[in-house]
PDB file of C-alpha atoms in Angstrom:
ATOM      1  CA  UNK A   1       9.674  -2.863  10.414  1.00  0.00           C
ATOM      2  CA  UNK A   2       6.127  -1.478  10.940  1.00  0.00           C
ATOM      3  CA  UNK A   3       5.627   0.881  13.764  1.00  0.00           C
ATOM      4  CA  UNK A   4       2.263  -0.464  14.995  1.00  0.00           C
ATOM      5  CA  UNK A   5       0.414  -3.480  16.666  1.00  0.00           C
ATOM      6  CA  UNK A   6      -2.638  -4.996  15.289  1.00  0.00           C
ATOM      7  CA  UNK A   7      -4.786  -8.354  16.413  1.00  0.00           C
ATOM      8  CA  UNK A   8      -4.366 -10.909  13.778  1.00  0.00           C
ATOM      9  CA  UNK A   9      -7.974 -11.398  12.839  1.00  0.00           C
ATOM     10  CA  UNK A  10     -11.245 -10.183  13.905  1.00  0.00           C
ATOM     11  CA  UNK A  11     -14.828 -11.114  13.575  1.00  0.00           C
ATOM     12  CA  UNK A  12     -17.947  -8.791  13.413  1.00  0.00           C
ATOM     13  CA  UNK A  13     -21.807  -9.542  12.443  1.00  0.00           C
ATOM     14  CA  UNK A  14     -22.942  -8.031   9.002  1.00  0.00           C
ATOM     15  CA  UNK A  15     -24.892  -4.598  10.051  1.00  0.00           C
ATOM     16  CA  UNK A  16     -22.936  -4.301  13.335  1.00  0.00           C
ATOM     17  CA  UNK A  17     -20.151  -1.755  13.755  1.00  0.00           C
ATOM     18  CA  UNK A  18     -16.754  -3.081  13.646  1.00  0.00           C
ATOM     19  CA  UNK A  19     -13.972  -1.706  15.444  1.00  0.00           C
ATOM     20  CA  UNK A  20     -10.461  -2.787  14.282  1.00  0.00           C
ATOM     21  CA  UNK A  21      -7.710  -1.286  16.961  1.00  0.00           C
ATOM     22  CA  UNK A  22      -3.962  -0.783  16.645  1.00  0.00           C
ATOM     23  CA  UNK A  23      -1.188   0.232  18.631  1.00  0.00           C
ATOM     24  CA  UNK A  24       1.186   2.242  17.966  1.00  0.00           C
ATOM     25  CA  UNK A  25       2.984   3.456  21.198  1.00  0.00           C
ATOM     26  CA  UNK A  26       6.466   5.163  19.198  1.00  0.00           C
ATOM     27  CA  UNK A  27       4.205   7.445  16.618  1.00  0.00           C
ATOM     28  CA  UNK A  28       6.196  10.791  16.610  1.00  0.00           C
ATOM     29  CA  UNK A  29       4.644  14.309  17.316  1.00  0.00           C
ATOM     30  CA  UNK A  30       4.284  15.148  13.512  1.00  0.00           C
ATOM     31  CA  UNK A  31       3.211  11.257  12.256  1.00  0.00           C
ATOM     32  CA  UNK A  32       0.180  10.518  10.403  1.00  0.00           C
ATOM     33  CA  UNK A  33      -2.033   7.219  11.431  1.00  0.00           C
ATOM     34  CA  UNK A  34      -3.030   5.457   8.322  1.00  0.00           C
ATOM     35  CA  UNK A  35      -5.497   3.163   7.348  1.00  0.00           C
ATOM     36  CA  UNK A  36      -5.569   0.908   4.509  1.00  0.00           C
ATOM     37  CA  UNK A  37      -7.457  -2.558   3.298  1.00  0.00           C
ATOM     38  CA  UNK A  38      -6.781  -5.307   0.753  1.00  0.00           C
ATOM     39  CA  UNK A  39      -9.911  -7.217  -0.131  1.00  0.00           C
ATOM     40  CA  UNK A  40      -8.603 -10.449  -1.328  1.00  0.00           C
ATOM     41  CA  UNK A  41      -7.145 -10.410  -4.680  1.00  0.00           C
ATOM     42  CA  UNK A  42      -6.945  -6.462  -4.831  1.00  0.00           C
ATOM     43  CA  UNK A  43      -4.544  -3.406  -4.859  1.00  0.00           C
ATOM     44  CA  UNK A  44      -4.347  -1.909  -1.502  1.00  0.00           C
ATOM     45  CA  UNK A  45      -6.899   0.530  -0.877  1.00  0.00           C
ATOM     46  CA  UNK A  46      -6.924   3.785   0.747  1.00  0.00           C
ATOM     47  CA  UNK A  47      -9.397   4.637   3.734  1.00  0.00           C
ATOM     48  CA  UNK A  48      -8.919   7.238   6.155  1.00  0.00           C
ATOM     49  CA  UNK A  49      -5.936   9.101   8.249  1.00  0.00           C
ATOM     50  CA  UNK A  50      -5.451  11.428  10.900  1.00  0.00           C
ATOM     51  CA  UNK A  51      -2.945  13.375  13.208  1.00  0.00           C
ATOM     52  CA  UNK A  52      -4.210  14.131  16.377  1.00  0.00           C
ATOM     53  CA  UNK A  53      -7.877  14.862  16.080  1.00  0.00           C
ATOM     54  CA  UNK A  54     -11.082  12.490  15.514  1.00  0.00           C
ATOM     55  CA  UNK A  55     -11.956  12.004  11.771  1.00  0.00           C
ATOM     56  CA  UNK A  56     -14.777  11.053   9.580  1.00  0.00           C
ATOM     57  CA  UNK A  57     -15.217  10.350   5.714  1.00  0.00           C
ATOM     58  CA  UNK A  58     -17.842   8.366   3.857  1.00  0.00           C
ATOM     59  CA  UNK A  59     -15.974   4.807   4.593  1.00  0.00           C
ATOM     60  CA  UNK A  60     -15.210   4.512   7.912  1.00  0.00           C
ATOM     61  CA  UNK A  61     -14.470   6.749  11.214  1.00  0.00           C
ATOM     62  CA  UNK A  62     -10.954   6.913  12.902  1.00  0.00           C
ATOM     63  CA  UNK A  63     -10.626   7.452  16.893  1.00  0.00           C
ATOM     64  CA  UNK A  64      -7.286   8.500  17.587  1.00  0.00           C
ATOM     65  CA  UNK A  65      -6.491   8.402  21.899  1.00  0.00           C
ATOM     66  CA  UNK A  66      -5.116  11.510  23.291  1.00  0.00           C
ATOM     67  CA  UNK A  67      -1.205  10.615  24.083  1.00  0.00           C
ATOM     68  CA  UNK A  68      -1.775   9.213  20.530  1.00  0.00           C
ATOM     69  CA  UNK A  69      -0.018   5.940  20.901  1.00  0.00           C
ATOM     70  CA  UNK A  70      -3.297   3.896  19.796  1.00  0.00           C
ATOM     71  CA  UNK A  71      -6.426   4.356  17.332  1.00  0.00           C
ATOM     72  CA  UNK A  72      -9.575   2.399  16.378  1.00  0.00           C
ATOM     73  CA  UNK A  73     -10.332   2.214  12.480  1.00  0.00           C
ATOM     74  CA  UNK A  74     -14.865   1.922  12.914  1.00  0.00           C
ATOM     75  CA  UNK A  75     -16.981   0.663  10.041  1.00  0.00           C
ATOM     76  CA  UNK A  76     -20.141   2.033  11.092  1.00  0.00           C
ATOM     77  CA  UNK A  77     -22.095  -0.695   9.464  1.00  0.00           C
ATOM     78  CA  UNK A  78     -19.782  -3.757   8.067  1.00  0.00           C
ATOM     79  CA  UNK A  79     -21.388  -5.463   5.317  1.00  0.00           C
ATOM     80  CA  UNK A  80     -19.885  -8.679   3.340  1.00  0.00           C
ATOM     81  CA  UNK A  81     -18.143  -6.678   1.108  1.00  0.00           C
ATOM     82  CA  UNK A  82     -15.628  -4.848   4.127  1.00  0.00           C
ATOM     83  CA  UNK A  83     -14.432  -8.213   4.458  1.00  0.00           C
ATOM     84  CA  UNK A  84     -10.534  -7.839   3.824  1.00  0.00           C
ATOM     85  CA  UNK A  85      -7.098  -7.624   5.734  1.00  0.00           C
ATOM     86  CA  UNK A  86      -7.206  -3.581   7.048  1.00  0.00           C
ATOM     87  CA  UNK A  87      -3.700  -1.972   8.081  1.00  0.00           C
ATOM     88  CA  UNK A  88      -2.759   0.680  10.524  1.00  0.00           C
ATOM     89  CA  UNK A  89       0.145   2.622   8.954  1.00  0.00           C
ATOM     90  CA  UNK A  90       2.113   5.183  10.798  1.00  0.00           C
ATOM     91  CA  UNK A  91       3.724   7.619   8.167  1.00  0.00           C
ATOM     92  CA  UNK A  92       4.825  11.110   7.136  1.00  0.00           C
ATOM     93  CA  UNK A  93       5.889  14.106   9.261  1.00  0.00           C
ATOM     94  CA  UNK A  94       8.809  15.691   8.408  1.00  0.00           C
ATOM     95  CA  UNK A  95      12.066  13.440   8.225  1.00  0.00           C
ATOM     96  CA  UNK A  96       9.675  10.848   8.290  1.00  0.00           C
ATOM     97  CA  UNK A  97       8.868   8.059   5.569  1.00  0.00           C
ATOM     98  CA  UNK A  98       8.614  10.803   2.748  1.00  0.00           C
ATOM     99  CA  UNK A  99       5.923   8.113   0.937  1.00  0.00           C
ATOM    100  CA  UNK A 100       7.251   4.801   1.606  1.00  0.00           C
ATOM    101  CA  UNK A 101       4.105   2.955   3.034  1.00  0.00           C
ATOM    102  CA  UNK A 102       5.426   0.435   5.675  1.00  0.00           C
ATOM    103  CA  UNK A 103       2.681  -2.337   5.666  1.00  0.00           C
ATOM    104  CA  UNK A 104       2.764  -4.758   8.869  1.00  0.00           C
ATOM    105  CA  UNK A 105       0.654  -8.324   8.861  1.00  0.00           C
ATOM    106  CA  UNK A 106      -2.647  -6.069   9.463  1.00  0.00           C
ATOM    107  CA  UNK A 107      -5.868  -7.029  11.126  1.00  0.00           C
ATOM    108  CA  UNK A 108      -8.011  -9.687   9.064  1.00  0.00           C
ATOM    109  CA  UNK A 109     -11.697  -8.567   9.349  1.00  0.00           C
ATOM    110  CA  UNK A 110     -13.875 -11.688   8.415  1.00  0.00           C
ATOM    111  CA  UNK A 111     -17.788 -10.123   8.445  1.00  0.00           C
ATOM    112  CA  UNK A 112     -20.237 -12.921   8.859  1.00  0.00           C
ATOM    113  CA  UNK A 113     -23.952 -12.568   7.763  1.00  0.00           C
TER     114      UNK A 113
ATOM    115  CA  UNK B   1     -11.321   9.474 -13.222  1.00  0.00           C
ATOM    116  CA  UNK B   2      -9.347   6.775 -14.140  1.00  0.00           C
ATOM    117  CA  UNK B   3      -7.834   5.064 -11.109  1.00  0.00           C
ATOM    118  CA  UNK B   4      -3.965   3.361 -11.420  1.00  0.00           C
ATOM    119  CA  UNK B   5      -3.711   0.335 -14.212  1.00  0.00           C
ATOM    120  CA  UNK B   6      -1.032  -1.944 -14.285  1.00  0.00           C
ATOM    121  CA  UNK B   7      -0.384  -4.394 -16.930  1.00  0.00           C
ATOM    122  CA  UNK B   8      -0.173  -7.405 -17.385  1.00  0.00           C
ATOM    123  CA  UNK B   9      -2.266  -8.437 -14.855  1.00  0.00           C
ATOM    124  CA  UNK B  10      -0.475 -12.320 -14.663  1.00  0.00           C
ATOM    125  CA  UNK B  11       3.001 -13.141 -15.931  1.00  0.00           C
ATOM    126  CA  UNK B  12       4.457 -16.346 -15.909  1.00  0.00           C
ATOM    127  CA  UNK B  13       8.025 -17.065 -17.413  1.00  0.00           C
ATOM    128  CA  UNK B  14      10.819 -18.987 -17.183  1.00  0.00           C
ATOM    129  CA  UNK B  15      13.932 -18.557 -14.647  1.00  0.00           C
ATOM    130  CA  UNK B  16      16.290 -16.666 -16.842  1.00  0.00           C
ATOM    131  CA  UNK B  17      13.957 -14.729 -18.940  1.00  0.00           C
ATOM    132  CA  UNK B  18      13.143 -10.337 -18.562  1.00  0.00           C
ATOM    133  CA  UNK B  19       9.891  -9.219 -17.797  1.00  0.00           C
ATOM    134  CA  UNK B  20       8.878  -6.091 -17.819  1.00  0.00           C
ATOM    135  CA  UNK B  21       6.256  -4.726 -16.010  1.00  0.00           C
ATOM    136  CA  UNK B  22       3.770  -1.525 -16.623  1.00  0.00           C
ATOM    137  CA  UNK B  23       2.330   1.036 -14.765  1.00  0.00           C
ATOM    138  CA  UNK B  24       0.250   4.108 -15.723  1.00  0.00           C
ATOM    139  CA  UNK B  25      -0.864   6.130 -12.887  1.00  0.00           C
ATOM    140  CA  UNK B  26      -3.428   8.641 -12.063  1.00  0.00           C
ATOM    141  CA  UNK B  27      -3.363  11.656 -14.418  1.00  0.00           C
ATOM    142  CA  UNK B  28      -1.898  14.232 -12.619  1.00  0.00           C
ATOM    143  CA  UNK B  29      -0.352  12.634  -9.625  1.00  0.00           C
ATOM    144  CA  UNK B  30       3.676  13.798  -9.426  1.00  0.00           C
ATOM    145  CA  UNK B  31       4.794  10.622  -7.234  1.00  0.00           C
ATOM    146  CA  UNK B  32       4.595   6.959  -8.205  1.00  0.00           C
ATOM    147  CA  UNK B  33       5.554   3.669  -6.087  1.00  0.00           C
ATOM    148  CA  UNK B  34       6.245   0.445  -6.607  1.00  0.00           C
ATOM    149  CA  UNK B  35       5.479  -2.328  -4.061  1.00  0.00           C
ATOM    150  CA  UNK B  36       5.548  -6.003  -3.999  1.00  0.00           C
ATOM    151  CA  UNK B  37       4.277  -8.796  -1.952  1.00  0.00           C
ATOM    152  CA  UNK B  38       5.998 -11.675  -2.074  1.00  0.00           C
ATOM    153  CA  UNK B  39       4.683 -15.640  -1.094  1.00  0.00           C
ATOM    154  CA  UNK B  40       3.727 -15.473   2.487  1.00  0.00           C
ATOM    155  CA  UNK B  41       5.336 -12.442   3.495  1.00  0.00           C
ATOM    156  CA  UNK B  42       3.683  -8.592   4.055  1.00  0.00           C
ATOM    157  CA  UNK B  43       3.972  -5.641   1.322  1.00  0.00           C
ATOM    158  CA  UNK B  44       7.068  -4.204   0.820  1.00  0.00           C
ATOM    159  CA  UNK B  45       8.287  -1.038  -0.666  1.00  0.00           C
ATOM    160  CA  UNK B  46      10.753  -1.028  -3.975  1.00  0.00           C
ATOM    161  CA  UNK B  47      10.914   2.285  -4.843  1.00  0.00           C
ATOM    162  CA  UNK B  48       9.442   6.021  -5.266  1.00  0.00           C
ATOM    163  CA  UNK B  49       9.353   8.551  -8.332  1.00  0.00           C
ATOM    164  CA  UNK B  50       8.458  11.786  -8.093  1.00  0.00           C
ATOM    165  CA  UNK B  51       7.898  13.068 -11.480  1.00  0.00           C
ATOM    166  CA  UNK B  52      11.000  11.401 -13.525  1.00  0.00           C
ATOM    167  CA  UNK B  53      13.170  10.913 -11.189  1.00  0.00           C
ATOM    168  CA  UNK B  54      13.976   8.461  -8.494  1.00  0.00           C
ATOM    169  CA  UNK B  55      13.397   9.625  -5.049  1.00  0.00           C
ATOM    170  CA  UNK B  56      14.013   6.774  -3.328  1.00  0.00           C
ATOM    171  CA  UNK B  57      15.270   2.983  -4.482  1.00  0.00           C
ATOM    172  CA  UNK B  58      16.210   1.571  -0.985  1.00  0.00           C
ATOM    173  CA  UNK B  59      13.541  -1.102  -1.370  1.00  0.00           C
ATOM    174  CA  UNK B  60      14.539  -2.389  -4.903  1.00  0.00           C
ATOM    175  CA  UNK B  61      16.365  -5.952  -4.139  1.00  0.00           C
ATOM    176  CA  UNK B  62      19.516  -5.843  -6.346  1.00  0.00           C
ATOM    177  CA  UNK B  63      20.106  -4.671  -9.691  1.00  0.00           C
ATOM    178  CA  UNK B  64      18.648  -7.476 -11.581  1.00  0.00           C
ATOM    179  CA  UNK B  65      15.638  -4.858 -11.186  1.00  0.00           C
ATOM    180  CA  UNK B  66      15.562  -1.869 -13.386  1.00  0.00           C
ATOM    181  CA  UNK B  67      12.748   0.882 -13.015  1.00  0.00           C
ATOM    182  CA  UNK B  68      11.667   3.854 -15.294  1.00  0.00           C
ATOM    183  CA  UNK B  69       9.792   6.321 -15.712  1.00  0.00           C
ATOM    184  CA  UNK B  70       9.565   8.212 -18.994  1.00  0.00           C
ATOM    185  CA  UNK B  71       8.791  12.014 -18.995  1.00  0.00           C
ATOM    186  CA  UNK B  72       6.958  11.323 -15.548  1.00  0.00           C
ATOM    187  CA  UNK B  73       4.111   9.468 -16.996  1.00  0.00           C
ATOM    188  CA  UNK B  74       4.013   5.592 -16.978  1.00  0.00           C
ATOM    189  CA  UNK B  75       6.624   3.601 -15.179  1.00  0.00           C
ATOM    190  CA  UNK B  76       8.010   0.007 -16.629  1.00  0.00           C
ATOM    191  CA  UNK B  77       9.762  -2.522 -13.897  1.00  0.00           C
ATOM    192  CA  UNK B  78      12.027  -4.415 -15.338  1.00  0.00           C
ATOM    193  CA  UNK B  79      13.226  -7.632 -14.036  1.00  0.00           C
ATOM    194  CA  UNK B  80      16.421  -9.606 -15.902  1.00  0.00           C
ATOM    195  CA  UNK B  81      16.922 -11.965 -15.635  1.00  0.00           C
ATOM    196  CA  UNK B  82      14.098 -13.255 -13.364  1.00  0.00           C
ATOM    197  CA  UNK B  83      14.851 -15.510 -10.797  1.00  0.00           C
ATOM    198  CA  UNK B  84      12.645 -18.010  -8.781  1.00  0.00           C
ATOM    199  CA  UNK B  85      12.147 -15.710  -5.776  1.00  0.00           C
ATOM    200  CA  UNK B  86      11.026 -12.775  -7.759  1.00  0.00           C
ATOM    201  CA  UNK B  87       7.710 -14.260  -7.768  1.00  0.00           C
ATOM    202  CA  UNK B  88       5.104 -12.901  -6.461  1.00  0.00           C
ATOM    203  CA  UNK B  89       2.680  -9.866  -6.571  1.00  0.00           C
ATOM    204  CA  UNK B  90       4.041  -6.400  -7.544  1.00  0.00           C
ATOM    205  CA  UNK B  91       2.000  -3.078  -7.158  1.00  0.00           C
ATOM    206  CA  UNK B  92       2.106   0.084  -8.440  1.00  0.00           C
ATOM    207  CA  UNK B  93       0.423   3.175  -6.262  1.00  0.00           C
ATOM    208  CA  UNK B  94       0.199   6.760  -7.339  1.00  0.00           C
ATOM    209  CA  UNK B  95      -0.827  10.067  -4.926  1.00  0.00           C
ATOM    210  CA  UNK B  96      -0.440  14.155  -5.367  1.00  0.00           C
ATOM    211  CA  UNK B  97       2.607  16.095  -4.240  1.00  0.00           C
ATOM    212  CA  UNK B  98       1.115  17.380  -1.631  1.00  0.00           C
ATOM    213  CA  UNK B  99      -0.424  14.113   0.191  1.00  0.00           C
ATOM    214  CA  UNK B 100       2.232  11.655  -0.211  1.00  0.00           C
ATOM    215  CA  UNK B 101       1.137   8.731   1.750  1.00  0.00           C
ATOM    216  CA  UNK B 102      -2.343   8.873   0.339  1.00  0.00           C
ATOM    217  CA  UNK B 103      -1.559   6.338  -2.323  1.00  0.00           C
ATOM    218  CA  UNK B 104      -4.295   4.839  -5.053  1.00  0.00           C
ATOM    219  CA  UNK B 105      -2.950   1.418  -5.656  1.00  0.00           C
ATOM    220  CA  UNK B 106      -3.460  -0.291  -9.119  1.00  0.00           C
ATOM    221  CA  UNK B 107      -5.126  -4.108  -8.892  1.00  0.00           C
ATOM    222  CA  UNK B 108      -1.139  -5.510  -9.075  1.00  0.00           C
ATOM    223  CA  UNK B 109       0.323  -7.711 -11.513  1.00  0.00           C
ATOM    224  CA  UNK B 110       0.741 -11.547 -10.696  1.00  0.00           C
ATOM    225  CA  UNK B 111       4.128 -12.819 -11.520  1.00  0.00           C
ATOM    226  CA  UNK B 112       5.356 -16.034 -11.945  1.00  0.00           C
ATOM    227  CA  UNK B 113       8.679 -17.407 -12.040  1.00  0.00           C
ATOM    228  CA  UNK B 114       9.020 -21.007 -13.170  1.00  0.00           C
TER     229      UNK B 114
END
């Protein structure tokens, strides 16, 4: 069974910043957080991870709390086109899933223009 | 760069019949999945190759399916015979050795069981 929480579906405005959250309150010391996305029809797509600290890339930005148990996956700017179920993944570490990619329900991000 | 291509992209056959399914992922990349997604339900793991062999199979349903994966290139999933349930999407993913769950997943191939 996944290893994280996430709200069924989610609305944001084309241009504004979306900010998907997840849960994920059992996330050992040396697990990853994970996000992927599946725009409909697609392979799942890779998007960002991290461990402990705050990161960045050219897709989206990836707030990760403190005691770690919860994150928030931000799309700066959503356009029509980040439309597409996203997934919070917990994974790797040592004795952990070794590659296996547990995918939950995930958060349905509908951007509206 | 070439991303992960799976063919054939749809499949429909006949309860009883084999299928086999392709997968050819990113040059380079030692480990290769396979996933599936089955009619209303999420993505689920079948199984993991690293290089030629078989790493992990835990996820593959019963031994009506077979997976290769000759000399650590491509990877064929077999499925004989098919049954009704096996429909549904099945995806390949590929990543490095050294970044395991940072998968590239092919576009999946649509299978059909009639």
């Amino acid at each position: 069974d996944a290893k994280t929480t996430q709200p069924t579906s989610m609305d944001c405005a084309e241009g504004r910043a979306a900010n998907l959250p997840c849960n994920h309150s059992t996330i050992s010391g040396n697990e990853y957080v994970y996000w992927y996305r599946q725009i409909h029809s697609q392979g799942p797509q890779y998007i960002i991870h991290g461990l402990k600290n705050n990161e960045t890339n050219e897709m989206a930005s990836l707030i990760i709390t403190e005691d770690r148990k919860s994150s928030t996956l931000i799309l700066p700017h959503a356009t029509l086109r980040d439309t597409a179920v996203y997934y919070c993944i917990v994974a790797g570490g040592y004795g952990g899933s070794q590659g296996n990619l547990i995918f939950g329900k995930g958060t349905k991000l509908s951007v509206k223009p | 760069e070439a991303g992960v291509t799976q063919f054939p992209s749809h499949s429909v056959i006949e309860k009883g019949q084999t299928v086999t399914l392709r997968c050819d992922p990113i040059s380079g990349h030692d480990n290769l999945y396979w996933y599936r997604r089955v009619m209303g339900k999420e993505i689920k793991f079948l199984l993991h190759f690293v290089k030629e062999s078989k790493q992990d199979e835990s996820g593959m349903p019963n031994n009506r399916f077979l997976a290769e994966r000759t000399g650590g290139t491509y990877s064929t999933l077999k499925v004989q015979p098919a049954e009704l349930e096996d429909s549904g999407v099945y995806f390949c993913a590929s990543s490095q050795w050294t970044r395991q769950e940072t998968q590239y997943f092919g576009p999946g191939t649509r299978l059909l069981v009639l």
